[in-house]
Structure formats: structure tokens, C-alpha cells
Amino acid sequence: MAPTCLLCWVCSLLCVWPVVMGHPCSLDHQGWADCSGKSLQHAPSSLPRNITSLDLSFNSLVMPHHRTLLKHFPSLHSLNLSSNAKLTLSPAIFSNLVMLRLLDLSSCGITYIHMDTFKGLGNLHTLLLRNNSLQELDVPFLLPLKALFHLDLRHNALVSVDTWSLQLMESVPRVRLEGNPWVCDCHAHPLQQWLQRRRAVQVTCVSPPGLRGQEIAALDSQDLGCQIKQRFARELNTTQQITVTENNTTALPAVKGGRSWPYLVGFIVTAIGISILIALAAKCKLAHKNFASYRHRPLPEISSIGGSPMEDTSSWDRGSIPDAADLQAEDDDGFIEDNYIQPSEQLPTKEERELHRSV
């Protein structure tokens, strides 16, 4: 009986606690605090610090600027802020709630989410943003949410979503996008492929009128107008090329890469010019060689009979021809015989010349 009486006493204490502390919230024995629909502008700070769940929905909360929310409740796992009109979310407003697992921001008239709004919520599992006025997603707001499993974006004002946002949402297992006024044109092609991979249903088009109410995942690229646009561009390019050929002009169609032809012409002209210069250089060298061969003449032979090279050269230049006496100076073997000059034929000495003069 003692444990039962103790439990009843604890429950009675929790029920009278709000009256004693002077706030209208109700508590239960599991750490849940219900402050819903109490016309509160600020979260009551008199609640126990160890509460794990807090419901502040249907109030008129004024969110603090440049400060964190609910700094007195670091043990919160669940926070419901839904149906607080014109809720303004400043950067890092939830950064002190590191244990938070569920955050409900539905029906708060949110039009914009700062990239650092959910900074510090690395353990957040479920984020509910349905029934707001989001027209676009500031992609980086998902980056701090490493453990996010469920993202609810139903019934906002989203008309399109970019590829980067889709890549970030790829890591979130459960994403709800129904009820947004999606525009099903060629820009919705990445969303269509993303929905097909996720096998998502009930995400329907609102415009254009011809596709209104049709599921985006059931459409193909031709329904979105992408193939029609590409085929029209190809037909236009083909028509331009045919017109250029018929007119026999050098103008090229205005397609991507059409400005490359001046570079091709310049390259061809440069190559031709270099080839001509090489041919001219080779031809000049050949002409110089032929001209030098016309001026060639054999070198003069050096006389073997006591003559000097200079004398032989001068005699050759004058056109003189050696006589027969000179040709007989050599023997058959080309050597001069010994004692060719007789002693009697030797020139008189100096003394004999002087004696001859005196006589």
C-alpha cells in the first residue's frame, strides 16, 4: 500500500504545483507541461527545469531577438510552438536545446527561415513546418540537422524547389510536400525525378491549367515541356543551316560554338604562311649553292723544281704553259739525279771574281 500512496501523493503535488507557483500550465508525472491556449506571450520560467515536453501552442508568444528560447529547460525532448501567429525565428534561437528531438512550428505564418535558425539542433528527429507561408527554401537551414528523419512542408506556398535543396532533402527519409502550388514546367523536372525515386504520391500540379491536379511523379519530361523546347531549338538550328547553304553565304547560324570559325581560319592561314616561308628558305639555299658551284676552279699545282707557290700561282694566272725543258727536269721516277750539276759548271768563288777584276 505504501508505494501506491506515495504515487498518489506525487500526482497530487504535480496537480497543485502550477497553482502554488502562480502559472496556468498543467504538469503530469512523466515530465509533460501543457501550456496550450493560455494567451501567453512568454514561456513561464517557473516550470520545473527537468521537464522533457512542453506544449506552448495556440498562444501569442513573442520570440526573443538575439537570445535563445527556453534557456531554463535544457532537458526538453519535445517542443510544440504551433499556432502562434506571426512567429519570428531569429538565428540560433534553439541552440541551447541540444536534447530536442521534436519541434512543431506548424501554422505560425512563417515566410522565411534563416540559414542558422536551427543551429545546435544536431539531435532533432522531426521538424514540422506545415501550414505556413514559405515561398522558397533557404537551402542551408537543413545543414545543422544531421539526424533529421521527418520533414513536413505540406501546405506552404512553394512553387518550385532547386536542385541543391533536393540533394539536401535526399538524406531525409521522410519528406512531405503535398498541398503546395507547384508549377509544372521544365523547371520542375528535377522535382519530378526526385519524387519518382522516392515513390511519392499526392504531390500534384496547380499550374498550368492543363496539368492541374495531376501527380508530378506520374508525368514525364515531355509533359513538362522540356522535350518540346529542345526539339524546337534543334529544328530552328537546322533551318538556319539550310538557309545559309541555299544563300551560299559564309555567315554561320547563331548557335553555341559559332564564333569558333575565325580561329579556324586564322590557324589555316598561319599554317599556309609558315609553309610558304619554309619553301622560300629552302629555295634560296639551293640557289646559293648552285651560284657557288659556278665560281669554283681547281687549285694550282705547286712546281717541284725549286719554284715557290706564289710564283706558280702568278704564272697560272697569266695563262703561261711550262716549256719542254722544264718538263724534262724530272726523271721518270720524279727525283733529281745525283751530281746533276757538274763541278766544272759551278759558279766562280768570290776570290776568283776579285782577281778577274784586278787583271
mmCIF file of C-alpha atoms in Angstrom:
data_model
loop_
_atom_site.group_PDB
_atom_site.id
_atom_site.type_symbol
_atom_site.label_atom_id
_atom_site.label_comp_id
_atom_site.label_asym_id
_atom_site.label_seq_id
_atom_site.Cartn_x
_atom_site.Cartn_y
_atom_site.Cartn_z
ATOM 1 C CA MET A 1 0.000 0.000 0.000
ATOM 2 C CA ALA A 2 2.916 2.328 0.729
ATOM 3 C CA PRO A 3 4.101 2.606 -2.930
ATOM 4 C CA THR A 4 0.543 3.283 -4.090
ATOM 5 C CA CYS A 5 0.053 6.019 -1.542
ATOM 6 C CA LEU A 6 3.398 7.570 -2.490
ATOM 7 C CA LEU A 7 2.424 7.654 -6.160
ATOM 8 C CA CYS A 8 -0.892 9.292 -5.367
ATOM 9 C CA TRP A 9 0.899 11.898 -3.274
ATOM 10 C CA VAL A 10 3.298 12.741 -6.139
ATOM 11 C CA CYS A 11 0.411 13.105 -8.605
ATOM 12 C CA SER A 12 -1.449 15.385 -6.229
ATOM 13 C CA LEU A 13 1.674 17.514 -5.790
ATOM 14 C CA LEU A 14 2.111 17.887 -9.554
ATOM 15 C CA CYS A 15 -1.502 18.924 -9.935
ATOM 16 C CA VAL A 16 -1.300 21.685 -7.321
ATOM 17 C CA TRP A 17 2.208 22.785 -8.367
ATOM 18 C CA PRO A 18 1.011 25.214 -11.063
ATOM 19 C CA VAL A 19 -1.380 26.863 -8.589
ATOM 20 C CA VAL A 20 1.325 27.228 -5.945
ATOM 21 C CA MET A 21 3.869 28.674 -8.401
ATOM 22 C CA GLY A 22 1.351 31.032 -9.989
ATOM 23 C CA HIS A 23 1.313 29.819 -13.681
ATOM 24 C CA PRO A 24 -1.577 28.287 -15.605
ATOM 25 C CA CYS A 25 0.288 25.290 -17.062
ATOM 26 C CA SER A 26 -0.541 21.743 -16.060
ATOM 27 C CA LEU A 27 2.016 19.035 -15.383
ATOM 28 C CA ASP A 28 1.947 15.268 -15.290
ATOM 29 C CA HIS A 29 4.180 12.720 -13.658
ATOM 30 C CA GLN A 30 6.051 11.994 -16.932
ATOM 31 C CA GLY A 31 7.519 15.491 -17.191
ATOM 32 C CA TRP A 32 4.991 16.880 -19.678
ATOM 33 C CA ALA A 33 3.965 20.524 -19.316
ATOM 34 C CA ASP A 34 0.790 21.656 -21.082
ATOM 35 C CA CYS A 35 0.576 25.441 -21.594
ATOM 36 C CA SER A 36 -1.629 25.377 -24.673
ATOM 37 C CA GLY A 37 -4.238 28.093 -25.275
ATOM 38 C CA LYS A 38 -3.331 30.261 -22.267
ATOM 39 C CA SER A 39 -2.760 33.556 -24.150
ATOM 40 C CA LEU A 40 0.882 33.529 -23.078
ATOM 41 C CA GLN A 41 3.375 35.985 -24.545
ATOM 42 C CA HIS A 42 6.388 34.396 -22.828
ATOM 43 C CA ALA A 43 7.147 30.910 -21.697
ATOM 44 C CA PRO A 44 6.732 30.596 -17.921
ATOM 45 C CA SER A 45 10.094 30.339 -16.227
ATOM 46 C CA SER A 46 8.589 28.862 -13.080
ATOM 47 C CA LEU A 47 8.153 25.418 -14.597
ATOM 48 C CA PRO A 48 10.445 22.640 -13.321
ATOM 49 C CA ARG A 49 13.818 22.620 -15.097
ATOM 50 C CA ASN A 50 13.736 18.890 -15.690
ATOM 51 C CA ILE A 51 10.605 18.807 -17.866
ATOM 52 C CA THR A 52 11.054 16.869 -21.117
ATOM 53 C CA SER A 53 7.993 18.041 -23.092
ATOM 54 C CA LEU A 54 6.421 21.492 -23.375
ATOM 55 C CA ASP A 55 3.294 22.479 -25.275
ATOM 56 C CA LEU A 56 3.029 26.229 -25.956
ATOM 57 C CA SER A 57 0.620 26.010 -28.895
ATOM 58 C CA PHE A 58 -2.253 28.448 -29.506
ATOM 59 C CA ASN A 59 -0.638 31.320 -27.638
ATOM 60 C CA SER A 60 0.674 34.767 -28.603
ATOM 61 C CA LEU A 61 4.338 34.184 -27.982
ATOM 62 C CA VAL A 62 6.809 36.979 -28.608
ATOM 63 C CA MET A 63 10.082 35.405 -29.649
ATOM 64 C CA PRO A 64 13.281 36.927 -28.252
ATOM 65 C CA HIS A 65 15.735 38.628 -30.589
ATOM 66 C CA HIS A 66 19.441 37.760 -30.404
ATOM 67 C CA ARG A 67 18.727 35.420 -27.471
ATOM 68 C CA THR A 68 17.851 31.772 -27.042
ATOM 69 C CA LEU A 69 14.377 30.473 -26.249
ATOM 70 C CA LEU A 70 13.566 28.498 -23.115
ATOM 71 C CA LYS A 71 17.073 28.695 -21.684
ATOM 72 C CA HIS A 72 15.780 27.338 -18.354
ATOM 73 C CA PHE A 73 14.763 23.982 -19.854
ATOM 74 C CA PRO A 74 17.837 22.238 -21.281
ATOM 75 C CA SER A 75 16.278 18.761 -20.923
ATOM 76 C CA LEU A 76 13.447 19.286 -23.407
ATOM 77 C CA HIS A 77 12.888 16.472 -25.910
ATOM 78 C CA SER A 78 9.648 17.790 -27.411
ATOM 79 C CA LEU A 79 8.546 21.391 -28.048
ATOM 80 C CA ASN A 80 5.239 22.430 -29.593
ATOM 81 C CA LEU A 81 5.068 26.072 -30.767
ATOM 82 C CA SER A 82 2.323 25.594 -33.351
ATOM 83 C CA SER A 83 -0.458 28.149 -33.970
ATOM 84 C CA ASN A 84 1.434 31.123 -32.596
ATOM 85 C CA ALA A 85 0.587 33.871 -35.064
ATOM 86 C CA LYS A 86 3.440 35.685 -36.781
ATOM 87 C CA LEU A 87 6.196 33.761 -35.094
ATOM 88 C CA THR A 88 9.599 35.275 -35.925
ATOM 89 C CA LEU A 89 12.558 32.914 -35.835
ATOM 90 C CA SER A 90 15.895 34.606 -35.202
ATOM 91 C CA PRO A 91 19.236 32.861 -35.833
ATOM 92 C CA ALA A 92 20.312 30.198 -33.299
ATOM 93 C CA ILE A 93 17.167 30.707 -31.218
ATOM 94 C CA PHE A 94 17.055 26.989 -30.312
ATOM 95 C CA SER A 95 20.811 26.481 -29.868
ATOM 96 C CA ASN A 96 20.522 25.716 -26.120
ATOM 97 C CA LEU A 97 18.032 22.865 -26.684
ATOM 98 C CA VAL A 98 20.637 20.286 -27.656
ATOM 99 C CA MET A 99 18.446 17.355 -26.491
ATOM 100 C CA LEU A 100 15.444 18.341 -28.591
ATOM 101 C CA ARG A 101 14.004 15.575 -30.763
ATOM 102 C CA LEU A 102 10.688 17.029 -31.971
ATOM 103 C CA LEU A 103 9.927 20.635 -32.937
ATOM 104 C CA ASP A 104 6.475 21.661 -34.139
ATOM 105 C CA LEU A 105 6.286 25.044 -35.896
ATOM 106 C CA SER A 106 3.069 24.445 -37.809
ATOM 107 C CA SER A 107 0.583 27.251 -38.569
ATOM 108 C CA CYS A 108 2.842 30.072 -37.389
ATOM 109 C CA GLY A 109 2.732 32.257 -40.520
ATOM 110 C CA ILE A 110 6.439 31.666 -41.196
ATOM 111 C CA THR A 111 7.536 33.193 -44.501
ATOM 112 C CA TYR A 112 11.309 32.832 -44.203
ATOM 113 C CA ILE A 113 13.745 30.593 -42.351
ATOM 114 C CA HIS A 114 17.243 31.903 -41.680
ATOM 115 C CA MET A 115 20.085 29.536 -42.504
ATOM 116 C CA ASP A 116 21.154 29.484 -38.805
ATOM 117 C CA THR A 117 17.669 29.179 -37.276
ATOM 118 C CA PHE A 118 18.152 25.521 -36.324
ATOM 119 C CA LYS A 119 21.791 25.791 -35.356
ATOM 120 C CA GLY A 120 22.622 23.484 -32.454
ATOM 121 C CA LEU A 121 19.786 21.000 -33.106
ATOM 122 C CA GLY A 122 22.033 18.135 -34.095
ATOM 123 C CA ASN A 123 19.717 15.564 -32.450
ATOM 124 C CA LEU A 124 16.450 16.783 -33.980
ATOM 125 C CA HIS A 125 14.427 13.908 -35.404
ATOM 126 C CA THR A 126 11.155 15.549 -36.517
ATOM 127 C CA LEU A 127 10.592 19.084 -37.849
ATOM 128 C CA LEU A 128 7.013 20.122 -38.611
ATOM 129 C CA LEU A 129 6.598 23.242 -40.786
ATOM 130 C CA ARG A 130 3.203 22.588 -42.343
ATOM 131 C CA ASN A 131 0.555 25.264 -42.917
ATOM 132 C CA ASN A 132 2.997 28.170 -43.172
ATOM 133 C CA SER A 133 3.741 30.661 -45.952
ATOM 134 C CA LEU A 134 7.142 29.505 -47.169
ATOM 135 C CA GLN A 135 7.628 30.504 -50.802
ATOM 136 C CA GLU A 136 11.192 29.206 -51.111
ATOM 137 C CA LEU A 137 13.658 27.217 -49.090
ATOM 138 C CA ASP A 138 16.894 28.778 -47.934
ATOM 139 C CA VAL A 139 18.878 25.629 -48.545
ATOM 140 C CA PRO A 140 21.488 25.819 -45.734
ATOM 141 C CA PHE A 141 18.873 25.709 -42.954
ATOM 142 C CA LEU A 142 18.940 21.906 -43.285
ATOM 143 C CA LEU A 143 22.706 21.622 -42.819
ATOM 144 C CA PRO A 144 22.780 21.601 -38.969
ATOM 145 C CA LEU A 145 20.044 18.928 -38.848
ATOM 146 C CA LYS A 146 22.284 15.885 -39.101
ATOM 147 C CA ALA A 147 19.812 13.450 -37.506
ATOM 148 C CA LEU A 148 16.634 14.697 -39.221
ATOM 149 C CA PHE A 149 14.269 11.885 -40.175
ATOM 150 C CA HIS A 150 10.908 13.566 -40.813
ATOM 151 C CA LEU A 151 10.417 16.951 -42.527
ATOM 152 C CA ASP A 152 6.870 18.188 -43.049
ATOM 153 C CA LEU A 153 6.447 21.044 -45.567
ATOM 154 C CA ARG A 154 2.841 20.466 -46.509
ATOM 155 C CA HIS A 155 0.503 23.316 -47.350
ATOM 156 C CA ASN A 156 3.010 26.110 -47.803
ATOM 157 C CA ALA A 157 3.456 28.435 -50.800
ATOM 158 C CA LEU A 158 6.234 26.509 -52.558
ATOM 159 C CA VAL A 159 6.035 26.684 -56.355
ATOM 160 C CA SER A 160 9.425 25.155 -57.135
ATOM 161 C CA VAL A 161 12.500 23.765 -55.444
ATOM 162 C CA ASP A 162 16.091 23.933 -56.664
ATOM 163 C CA THR A 163 18.414 21.011 -57.220
ATOM 164 C CA TRP A 164 20.603 21.747 -54.185
ATOM 165 C CA SER A 165 17.596 21.666 -51.838
ATOM 166 C CA LEU A 166 16.565 18.342 -53.322
ATOM 167 C CA GLN A 167 20.051 16.972 -52.755
ATOM 168 C CA LEU A 168 19.943 18.015 -49.104
ATOM 169 C CA MET A 169 16.478 16.529 -48.660
ATOM 170 C CA GLU A 170 17.745 13.306 -50.210
ATOM 171 C CA SER A 171 19.289 12.402 -46.854
ATOM 172 C CA VAL A 172 15.937 12.859 -45.038
ATOM 173 C CA PRO A 173 13.998 9.574 -45.193
ATOM 174 C CA ARG A 174 10.527 11.111 -44.873
ATOM 175 C CA VAL A 175 9.633 14.408 -46.593
ATOM 176 C CA ARG A 176 6.070 15.659 -47.081
ATOM 177 C CA LEU A 177 5.446 18.164 -49.902
ATOM 178 C CA GLU A 178 1.718 17.861 -50.554
ATOM 179 C CA GLY A 179 -0.564 20.862 -50.783
ATOM 180 C CA ASN A 180 1.898 23.326 -52.307
ATOM 181 C CA PRO A 181 1.029 25.269 -55.502
ATOM 182 C CA TRP A 182 3.615 23.536 -57.672
ATOM 183 C CA VAL A 183 4.213 24.935 -61.159
ATOM 184 C CA CYS A 184 4.740 22.015 -63.524
ATOM 185 C CA ASP A 185 7.024 23.410 -66.226
ATOM 186 C CA CYS A 186 10.503 22.414 -67.321
ATOM 187 C CA HIS A 187 11.967 23.815 -64.078
ATOM 188 C CA ALA A 188 10.033 21.119 -62.184
ATOM 189 C CA HIS A 189 11.940 18.342 -63.965
ATOM 190 C CA PRO A 190 14.428 17.773 -61.060
ATOM 191 C CA LEU A 191 11.497 17.623 -58.606
ATOM 192 C CA GLN A 192 9.703 15.140 -60.847
ATOM 193 C CA GLN A 193 12.753 12.842 -60.935
ATOM 194 C CA TRP A 194 13.217 13.196 -57.163
ATOM 195 C CA LEU A 195 9.576 12.248 -56.500
ATOM 196 C CA GLN A 196 9.849 9.265 -58.832
ATOM 197 C CA ARG A 197 12.879 7.959 -56.930
ATOM 198 C CA ARG A 198 11.059 8.426 -53.624
ATOM 199 C CA ARG A 199 7.827 6.952 -54.999
ATOM 200 C CA ALA A 200 5.981 9.934 -53.556
ATOM 201 C CA VAL A 201 2.301 10.337 -54.321
ATOM 202 C CA GLN A 202 -0.297 13.057 -53.911
ATOM 203 C CA VAL A 203 2.167 15.797 -54.895
ATOM 204 C CA THR A 204 0.096 17.422 -57.631
ATOM 205 C CA CYS A 205 0.373 20.320 -60.079
ATOM 206 C CA VAL A 206 -1.583 23.548 -59.668
ATOM 207 C CA SER A 207 -0.450 25.214 -62.896
ATOM 208 C CA PRO A 208 -0.545 25.276 -65.875
ATOM 209 C CA PRO A 209 -4.284 24.641 -66.131
ATOM 210 C CA GLY A 210 -3.771 21.684 -68.444
ATOM 211 C CA LEU A 211 -1.855 19.768 -65.747
ATOM 212 C CA ARG A 212 -3.822 20.921 -62.724
ATOM 213 C CA GLY A 213 -4.473 18.079 -60.289
ATOM 214 C CA GLN A 214 -2.080 15.626 -61.952
ATOM 215 C CA GLU A 215 0.601 13.942 -59.871
ATOM 216 C CA ILE A 216 4.075 15.233 -60.711
ATOM 217 C CA ALA A 217 5.702 11.825 -60.328
ATOM 218 C CA ALA A 218 3.376 10.388 -62.999
ATOM 219 C CA LEU A 219 4.421 12.956 -65.597
ATOM 220 C CA ASP A 220 7.379 12.759 -67.956
ATOM 221 C CA SER A 221 9.726 15.391 -69.322
ATOM 222 C CA GLN A 222 7.630 15.867 -72.446
ATOM 223 C CA ASP A 223 4.570 16.670 -70.314
ATOM 224 C CA LEU A 224 6.632 19.347 -68.573
ATOM 225 C CA GLY A 225 7.585 20.920 -71.916
ATOM 226 C CA CYS A 226 11.301 20.143 -71.796
ATOM 227 C CA GLN A 227 11.435 17.895 -74.895
ATOM 228 C CA ILE A 228 9.288 20.295 -76.910
ATOM 229 C CA LYS A 229 11.659 23.149 -76.178
ATOM 230 C CA GLN A 230 14.728 21.110 -77.082
ATOM 231 C CA ARG A 231 13.143 19.800 -80.316
ATOM 232 C CA PHE A 232 12.130 23.321 -81.323
ATOM 233 C CA ALA A 233 15.691 24.526 -80.754
ATOM 234 C CA ARG A 234 17.102 21.708 -82.912
ATOM 235 C CA GLU A 235 14.613 22.427 -85.697
ATOM 236 C CA LEU A 236 15.484 26.113 -85.550
ATOM 237 C CA ASN A 237 19.209 25.368 -85.864
ATOM 238 C CA THR A 238 18.596 23.009 -88.794
ATOM 239 C CA THR A 239 16.514 25.640 -90.583
ATOM 240 C CA GLN A 240 19.248 28.245 -90.122
ATOM 241 C CA GLN A 241 21.887 25.892 -91.560
ATOM 242 C CA ILE A 242 19.745 25.116 -94.601
ATOM 243 C CA THR A 243 19.147 28.831 -95.207
ATOM 244 C CA VAL A 244 22.867 29.544 -95.068
ATOM 245 C CA THR A 245 23.601 26.771 -97.565
ATOM 246 C CA GLU A 246 20.971 27.946 -100.026
ATOM 247 C CA ASN A 247 22.107 31.566 -99.898
ATOM 248 C CA ASN A 248 25.754 30.486 -100.415
ATOM 249 C CA THR A 249 26.950 32.812 -97.708
ATOM 250 C CA THR A 250 29.711 32.447 -95.193
ATOM 251 C CA ALA A 251 27.586 33.505 -92.241
ATOM 252 C CA LEU A 252 27.096 30.782 -89.627
ATOM 253 C CA PRO A 253 23.919 30.185 -87.589
ATOM 254 C CA ALA A 254 23.829 31.714 -84.170
ATOM 255 C CA VAL A 255 24.310 28.522 -82.219
ATOM 256 C CA LYS A 256 26.601 27.642 -79.410
ATOM 257 C CA GLY A 257 30.196 27.476 -80.643
ATOM 258 C CA GLY A 258 29.504 29.510 -83.825
ATOM 259 C CA ARG A 259 32.211 32.006 -83.007
ATOM 260 C CA SER A 260 34.983 29.421 -83.356
ATOM 261 C CA TRP A 261 35.272 29.704 -87.157
ATOM 262 C CA PRO A 262 37.524 32.844 -87.118
ATOM 263 C CA TYR A 263 40.055 30.892 -85.029
ATOM 264 C CA LEU A 264 39.962 28.016 -87.531
ATOM 265 C CA VAL A 265 40.514 30.361 -90.483
ATOM 266 C CA GLY A 266 43.366 32.101 -88.678
ATOM 267 C CA PHE A 267 45.006 28.765 -87.912
ATOM 268 C CA ILE A 268 44.773 27.647 -91.559
ATOM 269 C CA VAL A 269 46.194 30.973 -92.866
ATOM 270 C CA THR A 270 49.068 30.812 -90.366
ATOM 271 C CA ALA A 271 49.915 27.237 -91.367
ATOM 272 C CA ILE A 272 49.927 28.143 -95.061
ATOM 273 C CA GLY A 273 52.152 31.196 -94.447
ATOM 274 C CA ILE A 274 54.669 29.160 -92.455
ATOM 275 C CA SER A 275 54.779 26.520 -95.216
ATOM 276 C CA ILE A 276 55.455 29.195 -97.863
ATOM 277 C CA LEU A 277 58.277 30.712 -95.787
ATOM 278 C CA ILE A 278 59.894 27.299 -95.319
ATOM 279 C CA ALA A 279 59.705 26.615 -99.072
ATOM 280 C CA LEU A 280 61.234 30.010 -99.904
ATOM 281 C CA ALA A 281 64.061 29.472 -97.424
ATOM 282 C CA ALA A 282 64.861 26.068 -98.922
ATOM 283 C CA LYS A 283 64.786 27.508 -102.452
ATOM 284 C CA CYS A 284 67.144 30.390 -101.573
ATOM 285 C CA LYS A 285 69.586 27.973 -100.003
ATOM 286 C CA LEU A 286 69.588 25.802 -103.153
ATOM 287 C CA ALA A 287 70.123 28.829 -105.408
ATOM 288 C CA HIS A 288 73.050 29.998 -103.299
ATOM 289 C CA LYS A 289 74.623 26.559 -103.547
ATOM 290 C CA ASN A 290 74.290 26.499 -107.368
ATOM 291 C CA PHE A 291 75.792 30.003 -107.697
ATOM 292 C CA ALA A 292 78.787 28.990 -105.604
ATOM 293 C CA SER A 293 79.409 25.954 -107.841
ATOM 294 C CA TYR A 294 79.774 28.201 -110.963
ATOM 295 C CA ARG A 295 82.650 30.148 -109.411
ATOM 296 C CA HIS A 296 84.606 27.034 -108.498
ATOM 297 C CA ARG A 297 88.075 26.433 -110.087
ATOM 298 C CA PRO A 298 90.795 23.876 -109.367
ATOM 299 C CA LEU A 299 93.697 24.821 -107.126
ATOM 300 C CA PRO A 300 97.117 25.402 -108.891
ATOM 301 C CA GLU A 301 99.776 22.752 -108.692
ATOM 302 C CA ILE A 302 102.980 23.654 -106.847
ATOM 303 C CA SER A 303 106.124 23.417 -109.007
ATOM 304 C CA SER A 304 108.534 20.720 -107.954
ATOM 305 C CA ILE A 305 111.593 22.402 -109.466
ATOM 306 C CA GLY A 306 112.667 24.968 -106.954
ATOM 307 C CA GLY A 307 109.738 27.265 -107.641
ATOM 308 C CA SER A 308 107.656 28.928 -104.893
ATOM 309 C CA PRO A 309 103.893 28.579 -104.660
ATOM 310 C CA MET A 310 103.381 32.278 -105.224
ATOM 311 C CA GLU A 311 105.380 32.180 -108.474
ATOM 312 C CA ASP A 312 103.457 29.197 -109.773
ATOM 313 C CA THR A 313 100.190 30.823 -108.919
ATOM 314 C CA SER A 314 101.079 34.039 -110.735
ATOM 315 C CA SER A 315 102.243 32.128 -113.770
ATOM 316 C CA TRP A 316 98.997 30.139 -113.822
ATOM 317 C CA ASP A 317 97.001 33.326 -113.646
ATOM 318 C CA ARG A 318 98.865 34.722 -116.646
ATOM 319 C CA GLY A 319 97.976 31.603 -118.610
ATOM 320 C CA SER A 320 101.625 30.554 -119.218
ATOM 321 C CA ILE A 321 102.320 26.925 -120.109
ATOM 322 C CA PRO A 322 105.563 25.287 -118.923
ATOM 323 C CA ASP A 323 108.047 24.520 -121.730
ATOM 324 C CA ALA A 324 109.616 21.232 -122.616
ATOM 325 C CA ALA A 325 112.870 21.986 -120.750
ATOM 326 C CA ASP A 326 111.009 22.340 -117.514
ATOM 327 C CA LEU A 327 109.092 19.145 -118.133
ATOM 328 C CA GLN A 328 112.399 17.249 -118.730
ATOM 329 C CA ALA A 329 113.771 18.433 -115.398
ATOM 330 C CA GLU A 330 112.147 15.482 -113.686
ATOM 331 C CA ASP A 331 113.168 11.975 -114.208
ATOM 332 C CA ASP A 332 110.722 9.244 -114.826
ATOM 333 C CA ASP A 333 110.641 8.448 -111.143
ATOM 334 C CA GLY A 334 110.198 12.108 -110.188
ATOM 335 C CA PHE A 335 113.564 12.558 -108.456
ATOM 336 C CA ILE A 336 116.587 14.703 -109.488
ATOM 337 C CA GLU A 337 119.681 12.638 -110.300
ATOM 338 C CA ASP A 338 122.714 12.935 -108.082
ATOM 339 C CA ASN A 339 125.540 15.175 -109.335
ATOM 340 C CA TYR A 340 123.205 16.751 -111.839
ATOM 341 C CA ILE A 341 125.307 19.914 -111.748
ATOM 342 C CA GLN A 342 128.926 19.198 -112.712
ATOM 343 C CA PRO A 343 131.774 20.687 -110.656
ATOM 344 C CA SER A 344 133.109 22.425 -113.721
ATOM 345 C CA GLU A 345 129.850 24.192 -114.124
ATOM 346 C CA GLN A 346 129.871 25.558 -110.635
ATOM 347 C CA LEU A 347 129.927 29.331 -110.226
ATOM 348 C CA PRO A 348 133.317 31.033 -109.524
ATOM 349 C CA THR A 349 134.093 31.877 -105.960
ATOM 350 C CA LYS A 350 134.403 35.389 -104.546
ATOM 351 C CA GLU A 351 138.253 35.422 -104.688
ATOM 352 C CA GLU A 352 138.275 34.442 -108.342
ATOM 353 C CA ARG A 353 135.846 37.248 -109.191
ATOM 354 C CA GLU A 354 138.079 39.816 -107.432
ATOM 355 C CA LEU A 355 141.222 38.531 -109.235
ATOM 356 C CA HIS A 356 139.459 38.778 -112.528
ATOM 357 C CA ARG A 357 138.576 42.409 -111.858
ATOM 358 C CA SER A 358 142.165 43.321 -110.973
ATOM 359 C CA VAL A 359 143.515 41.862 -114.236
#
